[in-house]
Amino acid sequence: MALFKEKPKTEREKVEERRDEVLSRGRKFKYPMQYAKHRLVIQTVIIAVVAIIAMVAVGWLMLYRWQDTGDMVYRITQIIPVPVAEVDGEKVRYSDYLMIYRSNLITAEQQGGQLGGLEDGDMMQADYRQAALSAAVEYAYALKLGKELGIEVTDEEIDAAFDDHRKVGGIDRSEEGFLKIVRDNFGMTKSEYRRMLYLSLMRAKVAQAVDETALELADQVDGHLSNSSGDLRATAEAMGESVIYEETGKLVDNMNVDEGRSDKAMTLEPGQVSERFLSNNGDGYYYVKLVEKNDTQVNYNSLKIAFSEFDQMVEELYVQDKVHVYIDLDKDNEDIIDGGDGDFQPEDGLGN
């Protein structure tokens, strides 16, 4: 026997309950698209998620397994900053690696024809991949050190370097004409070329900032020059292999591509020695002594103190296993071509 007897529903409650039931059933017929749209949204979301996963998977395969270097992949890496390696915790941009590789490859093909038509074309391409990766690692490490040391490269400095390159060889090219040469010889747009200039300038500044040995050698050179009345040859002999001594031996064009030595020599008088100055590509200090000059030509001797500590720091990172590469390059070719010092050298392709 129930303790509590359910109170019977009134007629009004029964009517309202019946009405709610009828309305609920009726909604399915009155608004049939509401449920169809709901299913459509769910299906669309599922398809979108599957498509994104598929795109990511294909993108990963193209970048890290197949190592595609085509235009589409390159443009994607410019938009999405995916890494190709890591150096001391700093990500190495895949787009920088591809930019360097594609540029070097185009330059090589401009000078020697399509590599694909050579018997060892694949080997040469592998060499260029390794060289480009090594350079990209160095640039990334320079960016890391630059942030730590508070070193910056301004737009004005990039503009100045751009103008210097535009006038290589003593030819004052128009920007349009220069960019055509850049496109034909390096396959680069203006923004890509400026990116290369930025990386090169940053590396040069960092290499100078960290190289205390070069600064000490420069102080020693200053002392030798003072005691030898500016005799570069005698100073070079006293310094030994720590410096590089060169002579033009004749008059050369004052717009000669020589890392700024001709420009500096033109500002001197015969027998005068310049103060030390940074080479145009930032790979060391120069001293220049003018022998003779005329309105368009110059004859000089020079002494160079090359920067080396940055290169040694990068090599040490490899030894300490602080460089992690995300693509599998042909290990048989890793030592064939040195990654170089990472400097951007456009002059050879600007003689057009």
Coordinates of C-alpha atoms in Angstrom, one line a residue:
M1 CA 0.0 0.0 0.0
A2 CA 1.5 3.3 -1.1
L3 CA 2.1 5.8 1.6
F4 CA 1.3 8.7 -0.6
K5 CA -1.3 8.7 -3.2
E6 CA -0.5 10.6 -6.4
K7 CA -2.8 13.5 -6.8
P8 CA -4.9 13.1 -9.9
K9 CA -4.2 15.6 -12.7
T10 CA -6.8 18.2 -13.4
E11 CA -8.3 18.4 -16.8
R12 CA -6.4 21.6 -17.5
E13 CA -3.1 19.9 -16.7
K14 CA -4.0 17.0 -19.0
V15 CA -4.8 19.4 -21.8
E16 CA -1.5 21.3 -21.4
E17 CA 0.5 18.1 -21.3
R18 CA -1.3 16.8 -24.4
R19 CA -0.7 20.1 -26.2
D20 CA 3.0 20.1 -25.4
E21 CA 3.3 16.6 -26.8
V22 CA 1.5 17.5 -30.0
L23 CA 3.6 20.6 -30.5
S24 CA 6.8 18.7 -29.9
R25 CA 5.9 16.2 -32.6
G26 CA 4.7 18.9 -34.9
R27 CA 7.9 20.8 -34.8
K28 CA 9.6 17.9 -36.6
F29 CA 7.2 18.5 -39.5
K30 CA 7.0 22.3 -39.2
Y31 CA 10.8 22.8 -39.2
P32 CA 12.3 19.7 -41.0
M33 CA 15.4 21.7 -42.2
Q34 CA 16.5 22.5 -38.6
Y35 CA 17.6 18.9 -38.1
A36 CA 19.0 18.6 -41.6
K37 CA 21.1 21.7 -41.0
H38 CA 22.4 20.4 -37.7
R39 CA 23.6 17.2 -39.4
L40 CA 25.1 19.2 -42.3
V41 CA 27.1 21.3 -39.8
I42 CA 28.4 18.2 -38.1
Q43 CA 29.3 16.6 -41.4
T44 CA 31.0 19.8 -42.6
V45 CA 33.1 20.0 -39.4
I46 CA 34.1 16.4 -39.7
I47 CA 35.1 16.8 -43.4
A48 CA 37.0 20.0 -42.6
V49 CA 39.0 18.3 -39.8
V50 CA 39.8 15.3 -42.0
A51 CA 40.9 17.7 -44.8
I52 CA 43.1 19.7 -42.4
I53 CA 44.7 16.5 -41.1
A54 CA 45.3 15.2 -44.6
M55 CA 46.8 18.6 -45.7
V56 CA 49.1 18.6 -42.7
A57 CA 50.1 15.0 -43.3
V58 CA 50.8 15.7 -47.0
G59 CA 52.7 18.9 -46.1
W60 CA 54.8 17.0 -43.6
L61 CA 55.6 14.4 -46.2
M62 CA 56.5 17.0 -48.8
L63 CA 58.8 18.9 -46.4
Y64 CA 60.4 16.3 -44.2
R65 CA 60.2 13.0 -46.2
W66 CA 60.2 14.0 -49.9
Q67 CA 62.0 17.3 -49.3
D68 CA 60.2 19.1 -52.1
T69 CA 61.9 22.3 -53.1
G70 CA 59.3 23.5 -55.7
D71 CA 57.5 26.9 -55.8
M72 CA 54.4 25.8 -54.0
V73 CA 56.2 24.3 -51.0
Y74 CA 58.5 27.3 -50.9
R75 CA 55.6 29.8 -50.8
I76 CA 53.9 27.7 -48.1
T77 CA 57.0 27.9 -45.9
Q78 CA 57.1 31.7 -46.4
I79 CA 53.6 31.9 -45.0
I80 CA 53.9 29.2 -42.3
P81 CA 57.2 29.5 -40.4
V82 CA 57.9 25.8 -40.2
P83 CA 61.5 24.8 -39.1
V84 CA 64.0 22.8 -41.0
A85 CA 66.4 22.5 -38.1
E86 CA 67.2 23.8 -34.6
V87 CA 70.5 25.4 -33.4
D88 CA 71.0 25.9 -29.7
G89 CA 67.3 26.2 -29.2
E90 CA 66.7 28.6 -32.1
K91 CA 64.5 27.4 -34.9
V92 CA 66.0 27.5 -38.4
R93 CA 63.4 28.6 -40.9
Y94 CA 62.6 26.2 -43.7
S95 CA 62.0 29.2 -46.0
D96 CA 65.5 30.5 -45.4
Y97 CA 67.0 27.1 -46.2
L98 CA 64.9 26.9 -49.4
M99 CA 65.7 30.5 -50.4
I100 CA 69.4 29.9 -50.1
Y101 CA 69.3 26.5 -51.9
R102 CA 67.1 27.7 -54.7
S103 CA 69.2 30.8 -55.2
N104 CA 72.5 28.9 -55.3
L105 CA 71.0 26.3 -57.6
I106 CA 69.8 28.9 -60.1
T107 CA 73.1 30.7 -60.0
A108 CA 74.9 27.4 -60.7
E109 CA 72.6 26.6 -63.6
Q110 CA 73.0 30.1 -65.0
Q111 CA 76.8 29.6 -65.1
G112 CA 77.0 25.9 -66.1
G113 CA 73.6 24.8 -67.5
Q114 CA 70.9 22.6 -66.0
L115 CA 72.3 20.3 -63.4
G116 CA 69.7 17.7 -64.3
G117 CA 71.5 17.2 -67.6
L118 CA 74.7 16.2 -66.0
E119 CA 75.7 12.7 -65.0
D120 CA 76.4 13.8 -61.4
G121 CA 73.6 16.3 -61.3
D122 CA 71.9 14.7 -58.3
M123 CA 75.2 14.7 -56.4
M124 CA 75.7 18.4 -57.1
Q125 CA 72.1 19.2 -55.9
A126 CA 72.8 17.3 -52.7
D127 CA 75.9 19.3 -52.2
Y128 CA 73.9 22.5 -52.6
R129 CA 71.3 21.3 -50.2
Q130 CA 74.0 20.7 -47.5
A131 CA 75.6 24.1 -48.2
A132 CA 72.3 25.9 -47.9
L133 CA 71.4 24.1 -44.7
S134 CA 74.7 24.9 -43.2
A135 CA 74.3 28.6 -44.1
A136 CA 70.7 28.7 -42.8
V137 CA 71.9 27.2 -39.5
E138 CA 74.6 29.9 -39.2
Y139 CA 72.1 32.7 -40.0
A140 CA 69.7 31.4 -37.4
Y141 CA 72.4 31.2 -34.8
A142 CA 73.5 34.8 -35.7
L143 CA 69.9 35.9 -35.1
K144 CA 69.9 34.2 -31.7
L145 CA 73.1 35.9 -30.7
G146 CA 72.0 39.2 -32.1
K147 CA 68.9 39.1 -29.9
E148 CA 71.0 38.3 -26.8
L149 CA 73.6 41.0 -27.6
G150 CA 71.0 43.6 -28.5
I151 CA 72.3 43.8 -32.1
E152 CA 69.9 45.1 -34.8
V153 CA 69.9 45.6 -38.5
T154 CA 67.8 48.6 -39.5
D155 CA 65.8 49.2 -42.7
E156 CA 68.2 52.0 -43.5
E157 CA 71.2 49.6 -43.4
I158 CA 69.4 47.2 -45.7
D159 CA 68.5 50.1 -48.1
A160 CA 72.2 51.2 -48.1
A161 CA 73.4 47.6 -48.9
F162 CA 70.7 47.2 -51.6
D163 CA 72.0 50.4 -53.2
D164 CA 75.6 49.3 -53.0
H165 CA 74.7 46.0 -54.7
R166 CA 72.8 47.9 -57.3
K167 CA 75.9 49.8 -58.2
V168 CA 78.3 46.9 -58.2
G169 CA 80.9 47.2 -61.0
G170 CA 80.5 51.0 -61.2
I171 CA 77.2 50.7 -63.0
D172 CA 74.4 52.8 -61.6
R173 CA 71.5 50.5 -62.5
S174 CA 67.9 51.4 -62.1
E175 CA 66.0 49.5 -59.4
E176 CA 63.9 47.8 -62.1
G177 CA 66.9 46.7 -64.0
F178 CA 68.7 45.6 -60.9
L179 CA 65.7 43.5 -59.8
K180 CA 65.6 41.9 -63.2
I181 CA 69.2 40.8 -62.7
V182 CA 68.4 39.5 -59.2
R183 CA 65.5 37.5 -60.6
D184 CA 67.4 36.1 -63.5
N185 CA 70.6 35.2 -61.6
F186 CA 69.2 34.3 -58.2
G187 CA 65.5 33.7 -58.7
M188 CA 64.7 36.2 -56.0
T189 CA 62.0 38.8 -55.5
K190 CA 62.9 42.2 -53.9
S191 CA 61.6 41.1 -50.5
E192 CA 63.6 37.8 -50.7
Y193 CA 66.7 39.7 -51.7
R194 CA 66.2 42.1 -48.8
R195 CA 65.8 39.1 -46.5
M196 CA 69.1 37.8 -47.6
L197 CA 70.7 41.2 -47.0
Y198 CA 69.2 41.3 -43.5
L199 CA 70.6 37.8 -42.7
S200 CA 74.0 38.7 -44.1
L201 CA 74.2 42.0 -42.3
M202 CA 73.2 40.4 -39.0
R203 CA 75.7 37.7 -39.3
A204 CA 78.4 40.2 -40.1
K205 CA 77.6 42.3 -37.1
V206 CA 77.5 39.3 -34.8
A207 CA 80.7 38.0 -36.1
Q208 CA 82.4 41.3 -35.4
A209 CA 80.9 41.6 -31.9
V210 CA 81.9 38.1 -30.7
D211 CA 85.4 38.1 -32.2
E212 CA 87.6 39.4 -29.4
T213 CA 90.7 37.7 -31.0
A214 CA 90.3 39.8 -34.2
L215 CA 90.1 43.0 -32.1
E216 CA 93.2 42.1 -30.2
L217 CA 95.0 41.4 -33.5
A218 CA 93.9 44.7 -34.8
D219 CA 95.4 46.4 -31.8
Q220 CA 98.7 44.6 -32.4
V221 CA 98.6 45.7 -36.1
D222 CA 98.0 49.3 -35.0
G223 CA 101.2 49.0 -32.9
H224 CA 103.3 47.5 -35.7
L225 CA 102.1 50.1 -38.2
S226 CA 103.0 52.9 -35.8
N227 CA 106.5 51.5 -35.3
S228 CA 107.1 50.7 -39.0
S229 CA 105.8 54.0 -40.4
G230 CA 102.8 52.3 -42.0
D231 CA 104.7 49.5 -43.7
L232 CA 101.9 46.9 -44.3
R233 CA 104.3 44.3 -45.7
A234 CA 106.6 44.5 -42.7
T235 CA 103.6 44.4 -40.4
A236 CA 102.2 41.3 -42.1
E237 CA 105.6 39.5 -41.8
A238 CA 105.7 40.3 -38.1
M239 CA 102.1 39.1 -37.6
G240 CA 102.6 35.9 -39.5
E241 CA 99.6 33.7 -40.6
S242 CA 97.2 35.7 -38.3
V243 CA 96.8 38.3 -41.1
I244 CA 96.5 38.2 -44.9
Y245 CA 98.5 40.6 -47.0
E246 CA 97.7 41.4 -50.6
E247 CA 98.9 43.8 -53.4
T248 CA 97.1 44.7 -56.5
G249 CA 100.4 45.3 -58.2
K250 CA 98.8 47.6 -60.8
L251 CA 96.1 50.1 -61.3
V252 CA 92.6 48.6 -61.0
D253 CA 89.2 50.1 -61.5
N254 CA 88.2 52.3 -58.5
M255 CA 84.8 50.5 -58.5
N256 CA 86.5 47.1 -58.3
V257 CA 84.6 44.4 -56.3
D258 CA 87.1 44.0 -53.4
E259 CA 85.1 44.4 -50.2
G260 CA 85.5 48.2 -50.1
R261 CA 89.2 48.4 -50.4
S262 CA 89.2 50.4 -53.7
D263 CA 86.7 52.8 -52.3
K264 CA 88.8 53.3 -49.2
A265 CA 92.0 53.7 -51.2
M266 CA 90.5 56.4 -53.3
T267 CA 90.1 58.6 -50.2
L268 CA 93.8 58.3 -49.4
E269 CA 97.0 60.1 -50.6
P270 CA 99.9 58.0 -51.9
G271 CA 101.8 56.4 -49.0
Q272 CA 98.9 57.0 -46.6
V273 CA 97.5 54.1 -44.6
S274 CA 93.8 53.9 -43.7
E275 CA 92.5 53.2 -40.2
R276 CA 91.1 49.7 -39.9
F277 CA 87.6 49.3 -41.4
L278 CA 85.0 46.5 -41.7
S279 CA 85.0 44.7 -45.0
N280 CA 81.8 45.1 -47.1
N281 CA 80.7 41.5 -46.4
G282 CA 81.6 41.8 -42.7
D283 CA 84.1 38.9 -42.7
G284 CA 87.0 40.9 -41.2
Y285 CA 88.9 44.1 -40.7
Y286 CA 91.0 45.7 -43.5
Y287 CA 93.9 48.2 -43.6
V288 CA 94.7 49.8 -47.0
K289 CA 97.8 51.7 -48.1
L290 CA 97.5 53.7 -51.3
V291 CA 100.4 53.3 -53.9
E292 CA 99.0 55.4 -56.7
K293 CA 95.7 56.5 -58.2
N294 CA 94.1 58.5 -61.0
D295 CA 90.6 59.6 -61.6
T296 CA 89.2 56.1 -62.3
Q297 CA 91.9 53.7 -61.1
V298 CA 93.8 52.8 -57.9
N299 CA 96.8 50.8 -56.9
Y300 CA 97.0 49.7 -53.3
N301 CA 98.3 47.2 -50.7
S302 CA 96.0 45.7 -48.1
L303 CA 96.1 43.7 -44.9
K304 CA 93.2 41.7 -43.6
I305 CA 92.3 40.3 -40.2
A306 CA 89.6 37.7 -40.8
F307 CA 86.9 36.9 -38.2
S308 CA 87.0 33.3 -37.1
E309 CA 85.4 33.0 -33.6
F310 CA 81.8 32.9 -34.9
D311 CA 82.7 30.0 -37.2
Q312 CA 84.4 28.2 -34.3
M313 CA 81.3 28.7 -32.1
V314 CA 79.1 27.1 -34.8
E315 CA 81.5 24.2 -35.1
E316 CA 81.4 23.7 -31.4
L317 CA 77.6 23.5 -31.5
Y318 CA 77.8 20.6 -33.9
V319 CA 80.3 18.9 -31.6
Q320 CA 78.1 19.4 -28.6
D321 CA 75.1 18.0 -30.5
K322 CA 73.2 21.3 -30.3
V323 CA 72.3 21.3 -33.9
H324 CA 69.3 19.1 -34.8
V325 CA 68.3 18.7 -38.4
Y326 CA 64.8 17.7 -39.3
I327 CA 65.5 16.5 -42.9
D328 CA 67.7 13.6 -43.9
L329 CA 70.3 14.8 -46.3
D330 CA 72.6 12.4 -48.0
K331 CA 75.3 11.8 -45.3
D332 CA 77.8 10.8 -48.0
N333 CA 77.8 14.4 -49.1
E334 CA 77.9 16.2 -45.8
D335 CA 81.6 17.0 -46.0
I336 CA 81.9 17.5 -49.7
I337 CA 81.0 21.2 -49.6
D338 CA 81.5 23.3 -46.5
G339 CA 78.6 25.4 -45.6
G340 CA 80.9 28.4 -45.9
D341 CA 80.9 31.5 -43.7
G342 CA 77.3 32.3 -44.5
D343 CA 78.1 35.6 -46.2
F344 CA 75.9 36.7 -49.1
Q345 CA 78.1 37.3 -52.1
P346 CA 76.0 38.6 -55.0
E347 CA 78.7 40.3 -57.0
D348 CA 79.4 37.4 -59.4
G349 CA 75.8 37.4 -60.6
L350 CA 75.6 41.2 -61.1
G351 CA 77.9 41.7 -64.0
N352 CA 75.0 41.9 -66.4

